[in-house]
mmCIF file of C-alpha atoms in Angstrom:
data_model
loop_
_atom_site.group_PDB
_atom_site.id
_atom_site.type_symbol
_atom_site.label_atom_id
_atom_site.label_comp_id
_atom_site.label_asym_id
_atom_site.label_seq_id
_atom_site.Cartn_x
_atom_site.Cartn_y
_atom_site.Cartn_z
ATOM 1 C CA MET A 1 -12.137 7.340 28.261
ATOM 2 C CA GLY A 2 -15.040 9.483 29.265
ATOM 3 C CA LYS A 3 -17.666 11.138 27.128
ATOM 4 C CA THR A 4 -16.457 14.295 25.424
ATOM 5 C CA ASN A 5 -17.689 16.721 22.803
ATOM 6 C CA GLN A 6 -15.982 17.676 19.577
ATOM 7 C CA SER A 7 -14.345 20.811 20.950
ATOM 8 C CA SER A 8 -12.668 18.929 23.824
ATOM 9 C CA VAL A 9 -11.352 15.976 21.794
ATOM 10 C CA THR A 10 -7.617 16.533 21.677
ATOM 11 C CA GLU A 11 -6.360 12.980 21.310
ATOM 12 C CA PHE A 12 -7.327 9.393 20.597
ATOM 13 C CA PHE A 13 -6.286 6.276 22.451
ATOM 14 C CA LEU A 14 -4.933 3.507 20.185
ATOM 15 C CA LEU A 15 -5.934 0.227 21.771
ATOM 16 C CA GLY A 16 -3.745 -1.997 19.601
ATOM 17 C CA LEU A 17 -2.948 -5.218 21.426
ATOM 18 C CA SER A 18 -3.498 -3.846 24.929
ATOM 19 C CA SER A 19 -5.905 -6.710 25.576
ATOM 20 C CA TYR A 20 -3.150 -9.186 24.674
ATOM 21 C CA PRO A 21 -0.045 -8.015 26.579
ATOM 22 C CA GLU A 22 1.657 -11.367 26.054
ATOM 23 C CA LEU A 23 1.743 -10.668 22.308
ATOM 24 C CA GLU A 24 3.076 -7.113 22.465
ATOM 25 C CA ALA A 25 6.764 -8.008 22.904
ATOM 26 C CA ILE A 26 6.600 -10.505 20.034
ATOM 27 C CA TYR A 27 4.898 -7.979 17.777
ATOM 28 C CA PHE A 28 7.417 -5.278 18.682
ATOM 29 C CA VAL A 29 10.368 -7.439 17.619
ATOM 30 C CA LEU A 30 8.642 -8.667 14.447
ATOM 31 C CA VAL A 31 7.494 -5.218 13.331
ATOM 32 C CA LEU A 32 10.873 -3.630 14.113
ATOM 33 C CA CYS A 33 12.732 -6.252 12.066
ATOM 34 C CA MET A 34 10.278 -5.948 9.162
ATOM 35 C CA TYR A 35 10.479 -2.139 9.227
ATOM 36 C CA LEU A 36 14.276 -2.268 9.017
ATOM 37 C CA VAL A 37 14.011 -4.651 6.062
ATOM 38 C CA ILE A 38 11.513 -2.266 4.414
ATOM 39 C CA LEU A 39 13.871 0.700 4.791
ATOM 40 C CA LEU A 40 16.897 -1.281 3.625
ATOM 41 C CA GLY A 41 15.280 -3.145 0.726
ATOM 42 C CA ASN A 42 13.297 -0.254 -0.701
ATOM 43 C CA GLY A 43 16.159 2.166 -0.069
ATOM 44 C CA VAL A 44 18.531 -0.047 -2.042
ATOM 45 C CA ASN A 45 16.019 -0.244 -4.899
ATOM 46 C CA ILE A 46 15.814 3.552 -5.059
ATOM 47 C CA ILE A 47 19.581 4.027 -4.888
ATOM 48 C CA VAL A 48 20.416 1.502 -7.626
ATOM 49 C CA SER A 49 17.637 2.876 -9.856
ATOM 50 C CA ILE A 50 19.186 6.350 -9.590
ATOM 51 C CA TYR A 51 22.893 5.576 -9.814
ATOM 52 C CA ASP A 52 23.006 2.671 -12.265
ATOM 53 C CA SER A 53 22.469 3.892 -15.827
ATOM 54 C CA ARG A 54 21.389 0.425 -16.966
ATOM 55 C CA LEU A 55 18.311 0.747 -14.746
ATOM 56 C CA HIS A 56 17.192 4.083 -16.227
ATOM 57 C CA THR A 57 14.163 2.428 -17.828
ATOM 58 C CA PRO A 58 10.396 2.882 -17.337
ATOM 59 C CA MET A 59 10.051 -0.337 -15.341
ATOM 60 C CA TYR A 60 12.690 0.660 -12.789
ATOM 61 C CA PHE A 61 11.351 4.207 -12.660
ATOM 62 C CA PHE A 62 7.961 2.815 -11.616
ATOM 63 C CA LEU A 63 9.700 0.415 -9.230
ATOM 64 C CA SER A 64 11.590 3.238 -7.504
ATOM 65 C CA ASN A 65 8.295 5.120 -7.107
ATOM 66 C CA LEU A 66 6.753 1.992 -5.589
ATOM 67 C CA SER A 67 9.672 1.657 -3.171
ATOM 68 C CA PHE A 68 9.383 5.308 -2.128
ATOM 69 C CA LEU A 69 5.642 4.806 -1.591
ATOM 70 C CA ASP A 70 6.245 1.817 0.662
ATOM 71 C CA ILE A 71 8.753 3.746 2.773
ATOM 72 C CA CYS A 72 6.369 6.700 3.171
ATOM 73 C CA TYR A 73 3.360 4.480 3.884
ATOM 74 C CA THR A 74 5.044 2.458 6.611
ATOM 75 C CA SER A 75 6.834 5.476 8.099
ATOM 76 C CA SER A 76 3.475 7.192 8.641
ATOM 77 C CA SER A 77 2.446 4.614 11.243
ATOM 78 C CA ILE A 78 5.163 2.140 12.274
ATOM 79 C CA PRO A 79 7.386 4.576 14.281
ATOM 80 C CA LEU A 80 4.367 5.579 16.398
ATOM 81 C CA PHE A 81 3.387 1.925 16.708
ATOM 82 C CA LEU A 82 6.867 0.979 17.948
ATOM 83 C CA SER A 83 7.209 3.934 20.308
ATOM 84 C CA SER A 84 3.943 2.970 22.014
ATOM 85 C CA PHE A 85 5.628 -0.236 23.196
ATOM 86 C CA LEU A 86 8.706 1.553 24.549
ATOM 87 C CA THR A 87 6.980 4.475 26.281
ATOM 88 C CA SER A 88 3.584 2.893 27.058
ATOM 89 C CA LYS A 89 2.069 5.995 25.449
ATOM 90 C CA LYS A 90 -0.719 4.811 23.203
ATOM 91 C CA THR A 91 -2.317 8.157 22.422
ATOM 92 C CA ILE A 92 -2.246 10.249 19.264
ATOM 93 C CA SER A 93 -3.407 13.844 18.925
ATOM 94 C CA PHE A 94 -6.509 14.730 16.936
ATOM 95 C CA SER A 95 -4.432 16.526 14.299
ATOM 96 C CA GLY A 96 -1.835 13.754 14.313
ATOM 97 C CA CYS A 97 -4.570 11.241 13.609
ATOM 98 C CA GLY A 98 -5.670 13.350 10.636
ATOM 99 C CA VAL A 99 -2.119 13.495 9.277
ATOM 100 C CA GLN A 100 -1.778 9.738 9.645
ATOM 101 C CA MET A 101 -5.058 9.133 7.811
ATOM 102 C CA PHE A 102 -4.026 11.534 5.035
ATOM 103 C CA LEU A 103 -0.658 9.840 4.478
ATOM 104 C CA SER A 104 -2.199 6.387 4.642
ATOM 105 C CA PHE A 105 -4.906 7.260 2.117
ATOM 106 C CA ALA A 106 -2.547 9.134 -0.191
ATOM 107 C CA MET A 107 0.081 6.388 -0.315
ATOM 108 C CA GLY A 108 -2.503 3.617 -0.612
ATOM 109 C CA ALA A 109 -4.516 5.194 -3.440
ATOM 110 C CA THR A 110 -1.334 6.183 -5.273
ATOM 111 C CA GLU A 111 -0.068 2.611 -5.096
ATOM 112 C CA TYR A 112 -3.342 1.272 -6.536
ATOM 113 C CA VAL A 113 -2.985 3.491 -9.591
ATOM 114 C CA LEU A 114 0.768 2.979 -9.874
ATOM 115 C CA LEU A 115 0.400 -0.807 -10.004
ATOM 116 C CA SER A 116 -2.030 -0.423 -12.904
ATOM 117 C CA MET A 117 0.482 1.827 -14.693
ATOM 118 C CA MET A 118 3.117 -0.864 -14.200
ATOM 119 C CA ALA A 119 0.714 -3.420 -15.689
ATOM 120 C CA PHE A 120 0.336 -1.183 -18.746
ATOM 121 C CA ASP A 121 4.137 -1.003 -19.009
ATOM 122 C CA ARG A 122 4.375 -4.812 -18.986
ATOM 123 C CA TYR A 123 1.516 -5.066 -21.512
ATOM 124 C CA VAL A 124 3.262 -2.830 -24.028
ATOM 125 C CA ALA A 125 6.648 -4.508 -23.430
ATOM 126 C CA ILE A 126 5.270 -7.991 -24.165
ATOM 127 C CA CYS A 127 2.415 -7.375 -26.593
ATOM 128 C CA ASN A 128 4.008 -4.520 -28.587
ATOM 129 C CA PRO A 129 7.772 -4.856 -28.032
ATOM 130 C CA LEU A 130 8.729 -3.028 -31.231
ATOM 131 C CA ARG A 131 6.646 0.005 -30.305
ATOM 132 C CA TYR A 132 7.630 -0.052 -26.620
ATOM 133 C CA PRO A 133 10.320 2.680 -26.875
ATOM 134 C CA ILE A 134 7.841 4.907 -28.714
ATOM 135 C CA ILE A 135 4.798 4.374 -26.489
ATOM 136 C CA VAL A 136 6.490 4.176 -23.088
ATOM 137 C CA ASN A 137 9.074 6.959 -23.174
ATOM 138 C CA LYS A 138 10.029 9.649 -20.685
ATOM 139 C CA ALA A 139 7.329 11.963 -22.013
ATOM 140 C CA SER A 140 4.679 9.387 -21.084
ATOM 141 C CA TYR A 141 5.842 7.405 -18.047
ATOM 142 C CA VAL A 142 6.802 10.464 -15.965
ATOM 143 C CA PRO A 143 3.297 12.023 -16.312
ATOM 144 C CA MET A 144 1.800 8.578 -15.593
ATOM 145 C CA ALA A 145 3.670 8.353 -12.294
ATOM 146 C CA ALA A 146 2.948 12.001 -11.443
ATOM 147 C CA GLY A 147 -0.736 11.466 -12.196
ATOM 148 C CA SER A 148 -0.785 8.531 -9.769
ATOM 149 C CA TRP A 149 0.604 10.732 -6.986
ATOM 150 C CA ILE A 150 -1.784 13.594 -7.738
ATOM 151 C CA ALA A 151 -4.853 11.337 -7.902
ATOM 152 C CA GLY A 152 -3.957 9.642 -4.610
ATOM 153 C CA SER A 153 -3.335 12.967 -2.868
ATOM 154 C CA VAL A 154 -6.610 14.517 -4.081
ATOM 155 C CA ASN A 155 -8.581 11.484 -2.905
ATOM 156 C CA SER A 156 -6.797 11.584 0.457
ATOM 157 C CA VAL A 157 -7.597 15.272 0.985
ATOM 158 C CA LEU A 158 -11.282 14.586 0.293
ATOM 159 C CA GLN A 159 -11.585 11.505 2.508
ATOM 160 C CA THR A 160 -9.590 12.955 5.398
ATOM 161 C CA SER A 161 -11.434 16.283 5.394
ATOM 162 C CA LEU A 162 -14.791 14.485 5.480
ATOM 163 C CA VAL A 163 -13.687 12.504 8.533
ATOM 164 C CA MET A 164 -12.089 15.395 10.416
ATOM 165 C CA ARG A 165 -15.211 17.538 10.134
ATOM 166 C CA LEU A 166 -17.286 14.962 12.033
ATOM 167 C CA PRO A 167 -18.150 15.538 15.711
ATOM 168 C CA PHE A 168 -16.722 12.966 18.133
ATOM 169 C CA CYS A 169 -18.833 12.873 21.276
ATOM 170 C CA GLY A 170 -18.378 9.230 22.269
ATOM 171 C CA ASP A 171 -15.466 7.157 23.496
ATOM 172 C CA ASN A 172 -12.169 8.207 21.921
ATOM 173 C CA VAL A 173 -10.665 4.702 21.987
ATOM 174 C CA ILE A 174 -9.606 3.533 18.511
ATOM 175 C CA ASN A 175 -9.543 -0.257 18.543
ATOM 176 C CA HIS A 176 -6.665 -0.502 16.103
ATOM 177 C CA PHE A 177 -2.895 -0.027 15.785
ATOM 178 C CA THR A 178 -3.297 3.204 13.819
ATOM 179 C CA CYS A 179 -5.939 5.789 12.880
ATOM 180 C CA GLU A 180 -7.650 3.406 10.481
ATOM 181 C CA ILE A 181 -10.614 5.224 8.944
ATOM 182 C CA LEU A 182 -13.243 2.555 9.613
ATOM 183 C CA ALA A 183 -12.231 2.406 13.283
ATOM 184 C CA VAL A 184 -12.306 6.225 13.527
ATOM 185 C CA LEU A 185 -15.730 6.488 11.874
ATOM 186 C CA LYS A 186 -17.177 4.209 14.558
ATOM 187 C CA LEU A 187 -16.439 6.946 17.109
ATOM 188 C CA ALA A 188 -18.388 9.667 15.274
ATOM 189 C CA CYS A 189 -21.715 10.716 16.754
ATOM 190 C CA ALA A 190 -23.137 12.115 13.507
ATOM 191 C CA ASP A 191 -24.477 10.748 10.244
ATOM 192 C CA ILE A 192 -21.609 9.193 8.287
ATOM 193 C CA SER A 193 -23.598 8.365 5.140
ATOM 194 C CA ILE A 194 -21.626 10.943 3.128
ATOM 195 C CA ASN A 195 -18.385 9.359 4.303
ATOM 196 C CA VAL A 196 -19.612 5.897 3.358
ATOM 197 C CA LEU A 197 -20.755 7.101 -0.058
ATOM 198 C CA SER A 198 -17.454 8.861 -0.767
ATOM 199 C CA MET A 199 -15.506 5.769 0.293
ATOM 200 C CA VAL A 200 -17.603 3.551 -1.977
ATOM 201 C CA VAL A 201 -17.007 5.883 -4.931
ATOM 202 C CA ALA A 202 -13.294 6.095 -4.123
ATOM 203 C CA SER A 203 -13.102 2.302 -3.849
ATOM 204 C CA MET A 204 -14.666 1.956 -7.290
ATOM 205 C CA ILE A 205 -12.210 4.439 -8.799
ATOM 206 C CA PHE A 206 -9.008 3.463 -6.998
ATOM 207 C CA LEU A 207 -9.594 -0.229 -6.336
ATOM 208 C CA VAL A 208 -12.068 -1.778 -8.750
ATOM 209 C CA VAL A 209 -11.016 0.126 -11.894
ATOM 210 C CA PRO A 210 -7.265 -0.553 -11.442
ATOM 211 C CA VAL A 211 -7.978 -4.232 -10.712
ATOM 212 C CA LEU A 212 -10.039 -4.530 -13.909
ATOM 213 C CA PHE A 213 -7.343 -2.692 -15.862
ATOM 214 C CA ILE A 214 -4.652 -5.034 -14.521
ATOM 215 C CA PHE A 215 -6.822 -8.087 -15.211
ATOM 216 C CA VAL A 216 -7.479 -7.083 -18.824
ATOM 217 C CA SER A 217 -3.792 -6.266 -19.336
ATOM 218 C CA TYR A 218 -2.732 -9.694 -18.131
ATOM 219 C CA VAL A 219 -5.357 -11.429 -20.257
ATOM 220 C CA PHE A 220 -3.730 -9.863 -23.330
ATOM 221 C CA ILE A 221 -0.265 -10.645 -21.943
ATOM 222 C CA LEU A 222 -1.188 -14.286 -21.367
ATOM 223 C CA CYS A 223 -2.658 -14.617 -24.849
ATOM 224 C CA THR A 224 0.508 -13.147 -26.355
ATOM 225 C CA ILE A 225 2.769 -15.429 -24.298
ATOM 226 C CA LEU A 226 0.812 -18.537 -25.297
ATOM 227 C CA ARG A 227 1.291 -17.650 -28.974
ATOM 228 C CA ILE A 228 5.087 -17.730 -28.614
ATOM 229 C CA PRO A 229 6.234 -20.964 -30.316
ATOM 230 C CA SER A 230 9.219 -21.872 -28.130
ATOM 231 C CA ALA A 231 8.979 -22.854 -24.471
ATOM 232 C CA GLU A 232 12.115 -20.844 -23.703
ATOM 233 C CA GLY A 233 10.564 -17.752 -25.238
ATOM 234 C CA ARG A 234 7.378 -18.211 -23.206
ATOM 235 C CA CYS A 235 9.344 -18.585 -19.960
ATOM 236 C CA LYS A 236 11.449 -15.513 -20.730
ATOM 237 C CA ALA A 237 8.364 -13.419 -21.547
ATOM 238 C CA PHE A 238 6.518 -14.551 -18.405
ATOM 239 C CA SER A 239 9.554 -13.876 -16.195
ATOM 240 C CA THR A 240 9.445 -10.191 -17.173
ATOM 241 C CA CYS A 241 6.014 -9.764 -15.561
ATOM 242 C CA SER A 242 5.969 -12.491 -12.881
ATOM 243 C CA ALA A 243 7.353 -10.186 -10.168
ATOM 244 C CA HIS A 244 4.724 -7.516 -10.807
ATOM 245 C CA LEU A 245 1.946 -10.114 -10.929
ATOM 246 C CA THR A 246 3.087 -11.570 -7.598
ATOM 247 C CA VAL A 247 3.063 -8.142 -5.949
ATOM 248 C CA VAL A 248 -0.396 -7.398 -7.367
ATOM 249 C CA ILE A 249 -1.842 -10.672 -6.058
ATOM 250 C CA ILE A 250 -0.430 -10.144 -2.550
ATOM 251 C CA PHE A 251 -1.370 -6.446 -2.410
ATOM 252 C CA TYR A 252 -4.919 -6.590 -3.748
ATOM 253 C CA GLY A 253 -5.671 -10.006 -2.280
ATOM 254 C CA THR A 254 -4.966 -8.789 1.233
ATOM 255 C CA ILE A 255 -6.980 -5.599 0.733
ATOM 256 C CA LEU A 256 -9.997 -7.491 -0.572
ATOM 257 C CA PHE A 257 -9.842 -9.915 2.347
ATOM 258 C CA VAL A 258 -9.594 -7.113 4.923
ATOM 259 C CA TYR A 259 -12.244 -4.753 3.562
ATOM 260 C CA ALA A 260 -14.552 -6.909 1.429
ATOM 261 C CA LYS A 261 -15.314 -9.612 3.953
ATOM 262 C CA PRO A 262 -18.638 -9.233 5.838
ATOM 263 C CA LYS A 263 -18.532 -7.118 8.972
ATOM 264 C CA ALA A 264 -20.653 -7.652 12.040
ATOM 265 C CA LYS A 265 -23.273 -4.932 12.521
ATOM 266 C CA ASP A 266 -22.508 -2.548 15.341
ATOM 267 C CA SER A 267 -25.583 -0.871 16.772
ATOM 268 C CA SER A 268 -23.867 0.699 19.767
ATOM 269 C CA GLY A 269 -20.772 2.061 18.008
ATOM 270 C CA ALA A 270 -18.434 0.118 20.302
ATOM 271 C CA ASP A 271 -17.847 -3.035 18.303
ATOM 272 C CA LYS A 272 -14.481 -4.696 18.929
ATOM 273 C CA VAL A 273 -12.145 -5.394 16.041
ATOM 274 C CA GLN A 274 -11.057 -9.020 16.291
ATOM 275 C CA VAL A 275 -7.389 -9.743 16.843
ATOM 276 C CA THR A 276 -7.325 -11.674 13.562
ATOM 277 C CA ASP A 277 -8.380 -8.518 11.715
ATOM 278 C CA LYS A 278 -5.527 -6.632 13.353
ATOM 279 C CA ILE A 279 -3.018 -9.280 12.343
ATOM 280 C CA ILE A 280 -4.303 -9.180 8.749
ATOM 281 C CA SER A 281 -4.080 -5.383 8.684
ATOM 282 C CA LEU A 282 -0.512 -5.696 9.939
ATOM 283 C CA PHE A 283 0.229 -8.084 7.074
ATOM 284 C CA TYR A 284 -1.215 -5.572 4.606
ATOM 285 C CA GLY A 285 0.572 -2.585 6.129
ATOM 286 C CA VAL A 286 3.992 -4.093 6.909
ATOM 287 C CA VAL A 287 4.610 -7.474 5.300
ATOM 288 C CA THR A 288 3.546 -6.451 1.784
ATOM 289 C CA PRO A 289 5.933 -3.432 1.599
ATOM 290 C CA MET A 290 8.672 -5.704 2.954
ATOM 291 C CA LEU A 291 8.073 -8.329 0.259
ATOM 292 C CA ASN A 292 7.983 -5.891 -2.672
ATOM 293 C CA PRO A 293 11.754 -5.213 -2.912
ATOM 294 C CA LEU A 294 12.538 -8.868 -2.185
ATOM 295 C CA ILE A 295 10.256 -10.064 -4.970
ATOM 296 C CA TYR A 296 11.624 -7.566 -7.480
ATOM 297 C CA SER A 297 15.288 -7.869 -6.496
ATOM 298 C CA LEU A 298 15.991 -11.511 -5.690
ATOM 299 C CA ARG A 299 14.826 -12.696 -9.095
ATOM 300 C CA ASN A 300 16.252 -9.774 -11.042
ATOM 301 C CA LYS A 301 19.802 -10.131 -12.389
ATOM 302 C CA ASP A 302 20.044 -6.446 -13.320
ATOM 303 C CA VAL A 303 19.247 -5.268 -9.782
ATOM 304 C CA LYS A 304 21.620 -7.782 -8.182
ATOM 305 C CA ALA A 305 24.394 -6.748 -10.581
ATOM 306 C CA ALA A 306 23.762 -3.065 -9.818
ATOM 307 C CA VAL A 307 23.937 -3.712 -6.074
ATOM 308 C CA LYS A 308 27.249 -5.545 -6.487
ATOM 309 C CA ASN A 309 28.656 -2.675 -8.538
ATOM 310 C CA ILE A 310 27.678 -0.117 -5.906
ATOM 311 C CA LEU A 311 29.129 -2.231 -3.088
ATOM 312 C CA CYS A 312 32.387 -2.642 -4.972
#
């Protein structure tokens, strides 16, 4: 792609795995299968949470929000990713790139906060079971979920607007599957210190703070479980939060590995993202949303019973 100025930039070229054509067919099949599982698994979770009265509880309300988030997050990028293999069109418009960044940021930040709200729900359920119906009722858990969505959307508007106002006068080749913000910022020909500062602040608020909140919650949960005298009681108490803890470890662990590991300095602005980084980002963006409903459903008797009732 040739040199252009900001006014003439109408689209970006998504490089993806163009340098590895032998892998494209394999990735297409894998991503398509995982996307179908995401739609089916998360869709089933939402349906059973709505139509089965036994699942009208705070935990399943948060779970249905998480499932809806995963569908929205993956649907903002995977259809374009798949169509690029079928049509050989690997471009995305400037405005389309902004929409994709907004949805990605909004869903991601919302999920960070929502997972911490789910940790609070598990903390109250295990550490204060007698007060659970009083503390976590509809008047509290609905605003908690709504606050997660609002906070994620506000952060996304800020981050996306800061990126879209930048001039792009260099190559318009994004070395990624999607409009990933770090890959897009490399194409800017202006000072991005404000963007970096805002991302650091946002990371502290939406990543570090929720992680600390979840960690402290599970410290109290673990202490409470260890004080239970019977082994059966300890296993039963731990089983109520094991699914959430597994999702948290996979979700945050992958994010920390992708974004916290050292990056090579790029003085020319044309640094290549390694194929391993792309595979890891795919794991974070596709595999994790696919695992969420499986983790919550396969080990949950209530969900399996609700699915059977609906099928019958």
